[in-house]
Amino acid sequence: MSTAGEPVITIRGIGRSYAMGDAVVHALRGVDLDVARGEYVAIMGPSGSGKSTLMNIIGCLDRPDTGEYTLNGRQVARMGDSELAHVRNREIGFVFQTFNLLQRATALRNVELPLVYAGVGRHERHERASAALVRVGLAERMHHRPNELSGGQRQRVAIARALINRPSILLADEPTGNLDSHTATEILATFDELHAAGNTIVLVTHDDEVAHRARRIIRLRDGKIETDIAHA
Amino acid sequence: MQLGELLLVALQSVRANLFRSMLTMLGIIIGVASVITMLAVGAGARGAVDKQIEALGAGLLSIRPGQVFQMGVAKASEKLDIDDVTALLTDGATVAAAVPERSGMEQIKFMNQNRNLRVVGTTANFAVVQDYSIDAGRMFDAADDVAKRAVVVLGAKVPPMFDETAESIVGKTIYIRGLAFRVEGVFREKGTTGFRNVDEQAWVPLNTGRYRLFGTTALDLISVKPMRGVGMQQAIVDIERIMRREHQIRPGQNNDFSIQDPRQFLDFQQTAANIFAYLLASIASVSLVVGGIGIMNIMLVTVTERTREIGIRKALGATRFSILVQFLIEAMIICLLGGAIGVLLGLGVSRLLTAVAGWQATVSLTAIAMAFGFSAGVGLFFGLWPARKAARMDPIAALRYE
Ligand SMILES: Nc1ncnc2c1ncn2[C@@H]1O[C@H](COP(=O)(O)OP(=O)(O)OP(=O)(O)O)[C@@H](O)[C@H]1O
Ligand SMILES: [Mg+2]
């Protein structure tokens, strides 16, 4: 384990644009960002400002067109397929804005999936996934498929899945967007615990209250960082 | 990701689209069934031909009187005689044995029953050379021949015609053309050899037949056994040389006899079976290719349908390789299931051919293994491209796919 304070995420001048027919959409234009181990960062900004794009790049799912991204001292651009797969599997837990659950699999099976790719045996996988679902209050819904679950329940499955492999970095794109205030508070409490345990958390939110649980708030506008404010 | 896990995922996916998968398998099923039937028919035909070759006796050449054309008119020649046999035996460097035959349909009477059977006049070495064995009594010998004794040896099916057994009829008298013959022996059953049922014949010494029954010195067949290690072609050349000399045929003139290898007509049967097997082979290869393309098509559809799933799996730590293997296994499961059904169908068709056409179509384990190998190969070959397409998907593009 590394100690708190050393840089985990180092981003230098990254840009990402999409060609939409003749027009080019610049989702990110020259973002610099450093996140140290153990930090709790909230990213805010209007819709379309590039928050999800940035999260995808940090999560090693997307590659920037320009700039450099260094994760735990290694340049992501230089990583091969199996190395990237390993990083996505072990180091990063991703809660997607749209959940991205396997529709044909049960909640339990969905939560087990990262363990499957980590090569964990059937028995242990089952134990750990059930425990994770119990923790997010879905003990009764384990064997249901996503289309039999409410939006909030799906989100909790997604969170349980993101945390199952004990990732050192948790990325959450609007994790509380679909939750009632009670469940949201519980989820945020989980995040606080993870933070207290030394994990690095980056979350996207539109909710000031949620953002203020983080120690640092970054505001994006038109693909650029507008403000980056740390508070106590 | 463990293999068991991959198999499970693939099986679930095949089951989720069972009807579609079954339709896709059709080409593979037909292809594999054809492969199985083809191999079975091939093996069966070879077996049948081998059996007939055995029944014909190992490699004898037949010399028959041919036709001579005199001023454009065909005229049957009766120029084969015992001198030819003597010449072949003394001068034929390739000739191990020669057996002359003269035969005709004759009225045979026993007690008060009459039958019309083929009676063959031949020499005492007939049984040895033609590979006949005696069931009861004895084969007539050279002394019987020289003395023109009225003795006869019967085919296996003859005694039952007169309500006798092989043992009981030996020593009794039968009448051929009204002449009394003593039954010396009965041959063991030989089975049909091509056109004639030899078990329903009777054999008498050549000279006996010549003087007492047929009244002619002409032969209608000389069977020649070539020396060991002598090729049929070589023997034919040698025999032709001697026969032409004996018959004083001048160079440029046609033979008045013909030399045949009785196995020739078996070639025809073998060819027929081969043609059928080639036909099946082409059906098999066409349907395996068509089936393979079907598999490829359905796998491409599956990969597209499951783009999001692929994105999710990649986001959670699936490598390209594990995605590749996952879809390859799925294609191979469809093919192997199709293969299994095809094997069953092929077994059924082979049974049917045996029952209906009387062909001995035998399905070997090798054939089944081969059929499975083929279907796995088809799955691998045609599944590779769709699986590669899945493996190379960009995770974020896959996750955004609607
Ligand atoms: N695959 C894509 N193709 C084209 N344009 C894209 C694509 N992904 C994102 N964009 C564009 O990039 C910009 C940033 O998108 P992004 O999803 O990062 O916004 P966001 O800040 O997450 O918004 P929201 O708060 O609504 O989720 C938007 O203008 C969007 O239209
Ligand atoms: Mg977004």
CSV table of N, CA, C and O in Angstrom, one decimal, chain B residues 158-253:
chain,number,residue,atom,x,y,z
B,158,VAL,N,-27.7,-78.8,-54.0
B,158,VAL,CA,-28.3,-79.8,-54.8
B,158,VAL,C,-29.0,-80.9,-54.0
B,158,VAL,O,-30.1,-81.2,-54.2
B,159,PRO,N,-28.3,-81.5,-53.0
B,159,PRO,CA,-28.9,-82.5,-52.2
B,159,PRO,C,-30.3,-82.1,-51.6
B,159,PRO,O,-31.2,-82.9,-51.8
B,160,PRO,N,-30.4,-80.9,-51.1
B,160,PRO,CA,-31.7,-80.6,-50.5
B,160,PRO,C,-32.8,-80.5,-51.6
B,160,PRO,O,-34.0,-80.8,-51.3
B,161,MET,N,-32.5,-80.3,-52.9
B,161,MET,CA,-33.5,-80.3,-53.9
B,161,MET,C,-34.1,-81.7,-54.1
B,161,MET,O,-35.3,-81.8,-54.5
B,162,PHE,N,-33.3,-82.7,-53.7
B,162,PHE,CA,-33.9,-84.1,-53.8
B,162,PHE,C,-34.1,-84.6,-52.4
B,162,PHE,O,-34.1,-85.8,-52.2
B,163,ASP,N,-34.4,-83.8,-51.5
B,163,ASP,CA,-34.7,-84.1,-50.1
B,163,ASP,C,-33.6,-85.0,-49.5
B,163,ASP,O,-33.9,-86.0,-48.8
B,164,GLU,N,-32.4,-84.7,-49.8
B,164,GLU,CA,-31.2,-85.5,-49.2
B,164,GLU,C,-30.3,-84.5,-48.5
B,164,GLU,O,-30.4,-83.3,-48.8
B,165,THR,N,-29.4,-85.1,-47.7
B,165,THR,CA,-28.4,-84.3,-47.1
B,165,THR,C,-27.1,-84.6,-47.8
B,165,THR,O,-27.0,-85.6,-48.6
B,166,ALA,N,-26.0,-83.8,-47.6
B,166,ALA,CA,-24.7,-84.0,-48.2
B,166,ALA,C,-24.2,-85.4,-47.9
B,166,ALA,O,-23.8,-86.2,-48.8
B,167,GLU,N,-24.4,-85.9,-46.7
B,167,GLU,CA,-23.9,-87.2,-46.3
B,167,GLU,C,-24.7,-88.3,-46.9
B,167,GLU,O,-24.2,-89.3,-47.4
B,168,SER,N,-26.1,-88.1,-46.9
B,168,SER,CA,-26.9,-89.2,-47.3
B,168,SER,C,-26.9,-89.5,-48.8
B,168,SER,O,-27.1,-90.6,-49.3
B,169,ILE,N,-26.5,-88.4,-49.6
B,169,ILE,CA,-26.6,-88.6,-51.0
B,169,ILE,C,-25.3,-89.2,-51.6
B,169,ILE,O,-25.4,-89.8,-52.7
B,170,VAL,N,-24.2,-89.1,-50.8
B,170,VAL,CA,-23.0,-89.7,-51.3
B,170,VAL,C,-23.1,-91.2,-51.5
B,170,VAL,O,-23.6,-91.9,-50.6
B,171,GLY,N,-22.7,-91.7,-52.6
B,171,GLY,CA,-22.7,-93.1,-52.9
B,171,GLY,C,-24.0,-93.5,-53.7
B,171,GLY,O,-24.1,-94.6,-54.2
B,172,LYS,N,-25.0,-92.6,-53.7
B,172,LYS,CA,-26.2,-92.9,-54.4
B,172,LYS,C,-26.1,-92.6,-55.9
B,172,LYS,O,-25.1,-92.0,-56.3
B,173,THR,N,-27.0,-93.0,-56.7
B,173,THR,CA,-27.0,-92.8,-58.1
B,173,THR,C,-27.9,-91.7,-58.6
B,173,THR,O,-29.1,-91.7,-58.1
B,174,ILE,N,-27.4,-90.8,-59.4
B,174,ILE,CA,-28.3,-89.9,-60.0
B,174,ILE,C,-28.2,-90.1,-61.5
B,174,ILE,O,-27.2,-90.6,-62.0
B,175,TYR,N,-29.2,-89.6,-62.3
B,175,TYR,CA,-29.1,-89.8,-63.7
B,175,TYR,C,-29.0,-88.4,-64.4
B,175,TYR,O,-29.8,-87.5,-64.1
B,176,ILE,N,-27.9,-88.3,-65.2
B,176,ILE,CA,-27.8,-87.1,-66.0
B,176,ILE,C,-28.0,-87.5,-67.5
B,176,ILE,O,-27.2,-88.4,-68.0
B,177,ARG,N,-28.9,-86.9,-68.1
B,177,ARG,CA,-29.3,-87.2,-69.5
B,177,ARG,C,-29.5,-88.7,-69.6
B,177,ARG,O,-29.1,-89.4,-70.6
B,178,GLY,N,-30.1,-89.3,-68.5
B,178,GLY,CA,-30.5,-90.7,-68.6
B,178,GLY,C,-29.3,-91.6,-68.2
B,178,GLY,O,-29.5,-92.8,-68.1
B,179,LEU,N,-28.1,-91.1,-68.1
B,179,LEU,CA,-27.0,-91.9,-67.7
B,179,LEU,C,-26.8,-92.0,-66.2
B,179,LEU,O,-26.9,-90.9,-65.6
B,180,ALA,N,-26.4,-93.1,-65.7
B,180,ALA,CA,-26.3,-93.3,-64.3
B,180,ALA,C,-24.9,-92.7,-63.8
B,180,ALA,O,-23.9,-93.1,-64.4
B,181,PHE,N,-24.9,-91.8,-62.8
B,181,PHE,CA,-23.7,-91.3,-62.3
B,181,PHE,C,-23.7,-91.6,-60.8
B,181,PHE,O,-24.7,-91.5,-60.1
B,182,ARG,N,-22.5,-91.9,-60.3
B,182,ARG,CA,-22.4,-92.2,-58.8
B,182,ARG,C,-22.0,-90.9,-58.2
B,182,ARG,O,-21.1,-90.2,-58.6
B,183,VAL,N,-22.7,-90.4,-57.1
B,183,VAL,CA,-22.4,-89.2,-56.4
B,183,VAL,C,-21.2,-89.5,-55.5
B,183,VAL,O,-21.2,-90.3,-54.6
B,184,GLU,N,-20.0,-88.8,-55.9
B,184,GLU,CA,-18.8,-89.1,-55.1
B,184,GLU,C,-18.6,-88.1,-53.9
B,184,GLU,O,-18.1,-88.5,-52.9
B,185,GLY,N,-19.1,-86.9,-54.1
B,185,GLY,CA,-19.0,-86.0,-53.0
B,185,GLY,C,-19.9,-84.8,-53.2
B,185,GLY,O,-20.6,-84.6,-54.2
B,186,VAL,N,-19.9,-83.9,-52.1
B,186,VAL,CA,-20.7,-82.7,-52.2
B,186,VAL,C,-19.8,-81.6,-51.7
B,186,VAL,O,-19.1,-81.7,-50.7
B,187,PHE,N,-19.8,-80.5,-52.4
B,187,PHE,CA,-19.0,-79.3,-52.0
B,187,PHE,C,-19.7,-78.5,-50.9
B,187,PHE,O,-20.9,-78.6,-50.7
B,188,ARG,N,-18.9,-77.8,-50.1
B,188,ARG,CA,-19.4,-76.9,-49.1
B,188,ARG,C,-19.9,-75.7,-49.8
B,188,ARG,O,-19.5,-75.4,-50.9
B,189,GLU,N,-20.9,-75.0,-49.2
B,189,GLU,CA,-21.5,-73.8,-49.8
B,189,GLU,C,-20.5,-72.7,-50.1
B,189,GLU,O,-19.6,-72.4,-49.4
B,190,LYS,N,-20.7,-72.1,-51.3
B,190,LYS,CA,-19.8,-71.2,-51.8
B,190,LYS,C,-20.3,-69.8,-51.9
B,190,LYS,O,-19.6,-68.8,-51.8
B,191,GLY,N,-21.7,-69.7,-52.0
B,191,GLY,CA,-22.3,-68.4,-52.1
B,191,GLY,C,-22.3,-67.9,-53.6
B,191,GLY,O,-21.6,-68.4,-54.4
B,192,THR,N,-23.1,-66.9,-53.8
B,192,THR,CA,-23.3,-66.5,-55.2
B,192,THR,C,-22.0,-65.7,-55.6
B,192,THR,O,-21.5,-64.9,-54.8
B,193,THR,N,-21.5,-65.9,-56.8
B,193,THR,CA,-20.4,-65.1,-57.3
B,193,THR,C,-20.9,-64.4,-58.5
B,193,THR,O,-20.7,-64.9,-59.6
B,194,GLY,N,-21.4,-63.2,-58.3
B,194,GLY,CA,-21.8,-62.4,-59.5
B,194,GLY,C,-23.1,-62.9,-60.1
B,194,GLY,O,-24.2,-62.7,-59.5
B,195,PHE,N,-23.0,-63.6,-61.2
B,195,PHE,CA,-24.3,-63.9,-62.0
B,195,PHE,C,-24.9,-65.3,-61.7
B,195,PHE,O,-26.0,-65.5,-61.8
B,196,ARG,N,-24.0,-66.2,-61.3
B,196,ARG,CA,-24.4,-67.6,-61.3
B,196,ARG,C,-24.5,-68.2,-59.8
B,196,ARG,O,-23.6,-67.8,-59.0
B,197,ASN,N,-25.4,-69.0,-59.5
B,197,ASN,CA,-25.4,-69.6,-58.2
B,197,ASN,C,-24.7,-71.0,-58.4
B,197,ASN,O,-25.2,-72.0,-58.8
B,198,VAL,N,-23.4,-70.9,-58.0
B,198,VAL,CA,-22.5,-72.1,-58.2
B,198,VAL,C,-22.9,-73.3,-57.3
B,198,VAL,O,-22.5,-74.4,-57.6
B,199,ASP,N,-23.7,-73.0,-56.3
B,199,ASP,CA,-24.1,-74.1,-55.3
B,199,ASP,C,-25.1,-75.0,-55.9
B,199,ASP,O,-25.5,-76.0,-55.4
B,200,GLU,N,-25.7,-74.5,-57.1
B,200,GLU,CA,-26.7,-75.3,-57.7
B,200,GLU,C,-26.2,-76.0,-59.0
B,200,GLU,O,-26.9,-76.1,-60.0
B,201,GLN,N,-24.9,-76.3,-59.0
B,201,GLN,CA,-24.3,-77.0,-60.1
B,201,GLN,C,-23.8,-78.4,-59.8
B,201,GLN,O,-23.8,-78.7,-58.6
B,202,ALA,N,-23.4,-79.1,-60.8
B,202,ALA,CA,-22.8,-80.5,-60.6
B,202,ALA,C,-21.6,-80.5,-61.4
B,202,ALA,O,-21.5,-79.9,-62.5
B,203,TRP,N,-20.6,-81.2,-60.9
B,203,TRP,CA,-19.3,-81.3,-61.6
B,203,TRP,C,-19.0,-82.8,-62.0
B,203,TRP,O,-19.1,-83.7,-61.1
B,204,VAL,N,-18.5,-83.0,-63.2
B,204,VAL,CA,-18.1,-84.3,-63.6
B,204,VAL,C,-16.7,-84.2,-64.2
B,204,VAL,O,-16.3,-83.1,-64.6
B,205,PRO,N,-16.0,-85.3,-64.2
B,205,PRO,CA,-14.6,-85.2,-64.8
B,205,PRO,C,-14.7,-84.8,-66.3
B,205,PRO,O,-15.7,-85.1,-67.0
B,206,LEU,N,-13.7,-84.0,-66.7
B,206,LEU,CA,-13.8,-83.4,-68.1
B,206,LEU,C,-14.0,-84.4,-69.2
B,206,LEU,O,-14.9,-84.2,-70.0
B,207,ASN,N,-13.3,-85.5,-69.1
B,207,ASN,CA,-13.4,-86.5,-70.2
B,207,ASN,C,-14.7,-87.2,-70.2
B,207,ASN,O,-15.3,-87.6,-71.2
B,208,THR,N,-15.2,-87.4,-68.9
B,208,THR,CA,-16.6,-88.0,-68.8
B,208,THR,C,-17.6,-87.2,-69.5
B,208,THR,O,-18.4,-87.6,-70.3
B,209,GLY,N,-17.5,-85.9,-69.2
B,209,GLY,CA,-18.5,-84.9,-69.8
B,209,GLY,C,-18.3,-84.9,-71.3
B,209,GLY,O,-19.3,-84.9,-72.0
B,210,ARG,N,-17.1,-84.8,-71.7
B,210,ARG,CA,-16.8,-84.7,-73.1
B,210,ARG,C,-17.4,-85.9,-74.0
B,210,ARG,O,-18.1,-85.7,-74.9
B,211,TYR,N,-17.1,-87.1,-73.5
B,211,TYR,CA,-17.6,-88.3,-74.2
B,211,TYR,C,-19.0,-88.7,-73.9
B,211,TYR,O,-19.6,-89.3,-74.8
B,212,ARG,N,-19.5,-88.5,-72.7
B,212,ARG,CA,-20.8,-89.1,-72.4
B,212,ARG,C,-21.9,-88.0,-72.4
B,212,ARG,O,-23.0,-88.4,-72.6
B,213,LEU,N,-21.5,-86.7,-72.2
B,213,LEU,CA,-22.6,-85.7,-72.1
B,213,LEU,C,-22.6,-84.7,-73.3
B,213,LEU,O,-23.6,-84.6,-74.0
B,214,PHE,N,-21.5,-84.1,-73.4
B,214,PHE,CA,-21.5,-82.9,-74.4
B,214,PHE,C,-21.1,-83.3,-75.8
B,214,PHE,O,-21.5,-82.6,-76.7
B,215,GLY,N,-20.3,-84.4,-75.9
B,215,GLY,CA,-20.0,-84.8,-77.3
B,215,GLY,C,-19.1,-83.8,-78.0
B,215,GLY,O,-19.2,-83.7,-79.3
B,216,THR,N,-18.3,-83.0,-77.4
B,216,THR,CA,-17.5,-82.1,-78.0
B,216,THR,C,-16.2,-81.9,-77.2
B,216,THR,O,-16.2,-82.1,-76.0
B,217,THR,N,-15.1,-81.6,-77.9
B,217,THR,CA,-13.8,-81.4,-77.2
B,217,THR,C,-13.7,-79.9,-76.9
B,217,THR,O,-12.7,-79.5,-76.2
B,218,ALA,N,-14.6,-79.1,-77.4
B,218,ALA,CA,-14.4,-77.6,-77.2
B,218,ALA,C,-14.7,-77.3,-75.7
B,218,ALA,O,-15.5,-77.9,-75.0
B,219,LEU,N,-13.9,-76.3,-75.2
B,219,LEU,CA,-14.0,-75.9,-73.8
B,219,LEU,C,-14.7,-74.5,-73.9
B,219,LEU,O,-14.6,-73.8,-74.8
B,220,ASP,N,-15.4,-74.2,-72.8
B,220,ASP,CA,-15.9,-72.8,-72.8
B,220,ASP,C,-15.2,-71.9,-71.8
B,220,ASP,O,-15.6,-70.7,-71.7
B,221,LEU,N,-14.3,-72.5,-71.0
B,221,LEU,CA,-13.6,-71.7,-70.1
B,221,LEU,C,-12.3,-72.3,-69.7
B,221,LEU,O,-12.3,-73.6,-69.4
B,222,ILE,N,-11.2,-71.6,-69.6
B,222,ILE,CA,-10.0,-72.1,-69.0
B,222,ILE,C,-9.7,-71.0,-67.9
B,222,ILE,O,-9.5,-69.9,-68.2
B,223,SER,N,-9.6,-71.5,-66.6
B,223,SER,CA,-9.2,-70.6,-65.6
B,223,SER,C,-7.8,-70.8,-65.3
B,223,SER,O,-7.3,-71.9,-65.1
B,224,VAL,N,-7.0,-69.7,-65.3
B,224,VAL,CA,-5.6,-69.7,-65.1
B,224,VAL,C,-5.2,-69.1,-63.8
B,224,VAL,O,-5.6,-67.9,-63.5
B,225,LYS,N,-4.4,-69.8,-63.0
B,225,LYS,CA,-3.9,-69.2,-61.8
B,225,LYS,C,-2.5,-68.8,-62.0
B,225,LYS,O,-1.6,-69.6,-62.3
B,226,PRO,N,-2.2,-67.5,-62.0
B,226,PRO,CA,-0.8,-67.1,-62.2
B,226,PRO,C,0.1,-67.5,-61.0
B,226,PRO,O,-0.4,-67.7,-59.9
B,227,MET,N,1.4,-67.6,-61.4
B,227,MET,CA,2.4,-67.8,-60.3
B,227,MET,C,2.3,-66.8,-59.2
B,227,MET,O,2.0,-65.6,-59.5
B,228,ARG,N,2.8,-67.2,-58.0
B,228,ARG,CA,2.9,-66.2,-57.0
B,228,ARG,C,3.8,-65.0,-57.4
B,228,ARG,O,4.8,-65.3,-58.0
B,229,GLY,N,3.4,-63.8,-57.1
B,229,GLY,CA,4.3,-62.7,-57.3
B,229,GLY,C,4.2,-62.2,-58.7
B,229,GLY,O,4.9,-61.2,-59.1
B,230,VAL,N,3.4,-62.9,-59.6
B,230,VAL,CA,3.3,-62.4,-61.0
B,230,VAL,C,2.1,-61.5,-61.1
B,230,VAL,O,1.0,-61.8,-60.6
B,231,GLY,N,2.2,-60.4,-61.7
B,231,GLY,CA,1.1,-59.4,-61.8
B,231,GLY,C,0.1,-59.9,-62.8
B,231,GLY,O,0.5,-60.7,-63.8
B,232,MET,N,-1.1,-59.5,-62.7
B,232,MET,CA,-2.2,-59.9,-63.6
B,232,MET,C,-1.8,-59.5,-65.1
B,232,MET,O,-2.0,-60.3,-66.0
B,233,GLN,N,-1.3,-58.3,-65.2
B,233,GLN,CA,-1.0,-57.8,-66.6
B,233,GLN,C,0.1,-58.7,-67.2
B,233,GLN,O,0.0,-59.0,-68.4
B,234,GLN,N,1.1,-59.0,-66.4
B,234,GLN,CA,2.2,-59.8,-66.9
B,234,GLN,C,1.7,-61.2,-67.4
B,234,GLN,O,2.0,-61.7,-68.4
B,235,ALA,N,0.8,-61.8,-66.5
B,235,ALA,CA,0.2,-63.1,-66.8
B,235,ALA,C,-0.6,-63.0,-68.1
B,235,ALA,O,-0.5,-63.9,-69.0
B,236,ILE,N,-1.4,-61.9,-68.2
B,236,ILE,CA,-2.2,-61.8,-69.4
B,236,ILE,C,-1.4,-61.8,-70.7
B,236,ILE,O,-1.7,-62.4,-71.7
B,237,VAL,N,-0.3,-61.0,-70.7
B,237,VAL,CA,0.6,-60.9,-71.8
B,237,VAL,C,1.2,-62.3,-72.2
B,237,VAL,O,1.2,-62.7,-73.4
B,238,ASP,N,1.6,-63.0,-71.2
B,238,ASP,CA,2.2,-64.3,-71.3
B,238,ASP,C,1.2,-65.3,-72.0
B,238,ASP,O,1.5,-66.0,-72.9
B,239,ILE,N,0.0,-65.3,-71.4
B,239,ILE,CA,-1.1,-66.2,-71.9
B,239,ILE,C,-1.5,-65.8,-73.3
B,239,ILE,O,-1.6,-66.7,-74.2
B,240,GLU,N,-1.6,-64.6,-73.6
B,240,GLU,CA,-2.0,-64.1,-74.9
B,240,GLU,C,-0.9,-64.6,-76.0
B,240,GLU,O,-1.3,-65.1,-77.0
B,241,ARG,N,0.3,-64.5,-75.6
B,241,ARG,CA,1.4,-65.0,-76.5
B,241,ARG,C,1.2,-66.5,-76.8
B,241,ARG,O,1.2,-66.9,-78.0
B,242,ILE,N,1.0,-67.3,-75.8
B,242,ILE,CA,0.9,-68.7,-76.0
B,242,ILE,C,-0.3,-69.1,-76.8
B,242,ILE,O,-0.3,-69.9,-77.7
B,243,MET,N,-1.4,-68.4,-76.4
B,243,MET,CA,-2.7,-68.7,-77.1
B,243,MET,C,-2.6,-68.4,-78.6
B,243,MET,O,-3.1,-69.1,-79.4
B,244,ARG,N,-2.0,-67.2,-78.9
B,244,ARG,CA,-1.9,-66.8,-80.3
B,244,ARG,C,-1.1,-67.8,-81.1
B,244,ARG,O,-1.4,-68.2,-82.2
B,245,ARG,N,0.0,-68.3,-80.4
B,245,ARG,CA,0.9,-69.3,-81.1
B,245,ARG,C,0.1,-70.6,-81.3
B,245,ARG,O,0.1,-71.1,-82.4
B,246,GLU,N,-0.6,-71.0,-80.3
B,246,GLU,CA,-1.4,-72.3,-80.4
B,246,GLU,C,-2.5,-72.2,-81.5
B,246,GLU,O,-2.7,-73.1,-82.2
B,247,HIS,N,-3.1,-71.0,-81.6
B,247,HIS,CA,-4.2,-70.8,-82.5
B,247,HIS,C,-3.7,-70.3,-83.9
B,247,HIS,O,-4.5,-70.0,-84.7
B,248,GLN,N,-2.4,-70.2,-84.0
B,248,GLN,CA,-1.8,-69.8,-85.2
B,248,GLN,C,-2.4,-68.5,-85.8
B,248,GLN,O,-2.8,-68.4,-86.9
B,249,ILE,N,-2.4,-67.5,-84.9
B,249,ILE,CA,-3.0,-66.2,-85.3
B,249,ILE,C,-1.8,-65.4,-85.8
B,249,ILE,O,-0.8,-65.2,-85.1
B,250,ARG,N,-1.9,-64.9,-87.0
B,250,ARG,CA,-0.8,-64.1,-87.6
B,250,ARG,C,-0.8,-62.7,-87.0
B,250,ARG,O,-1.9,-62.2,-86.6
B,251,PRO,N,0.4,-62.1,-87.0
B,251,PRO,CA,0.4,-60.7,-86.4
B,251,PRO,C,-0.5,-59.8,-87.2
B,251,PRO,O,-0.7,-60.0,-88.4
B,252,GLY,N,-1.2,-59.0,-86.5
B,252,GLY,CA,-2.2,-58.1,-87.1
B,252,GLY,C,-3.6,-58.6,-87.1
B,252,GLY,O,-4.5,-57.9,-87.2
B,253,GLN,N,-3.7,-59.9,-86.9
B,253,GLN,CA,-5.0,-60.5,-86.8
B,253,GLN,C,-5.5,-60.5,-85.4
B,253,GLN,O,-4.8,-60.5,-84.4
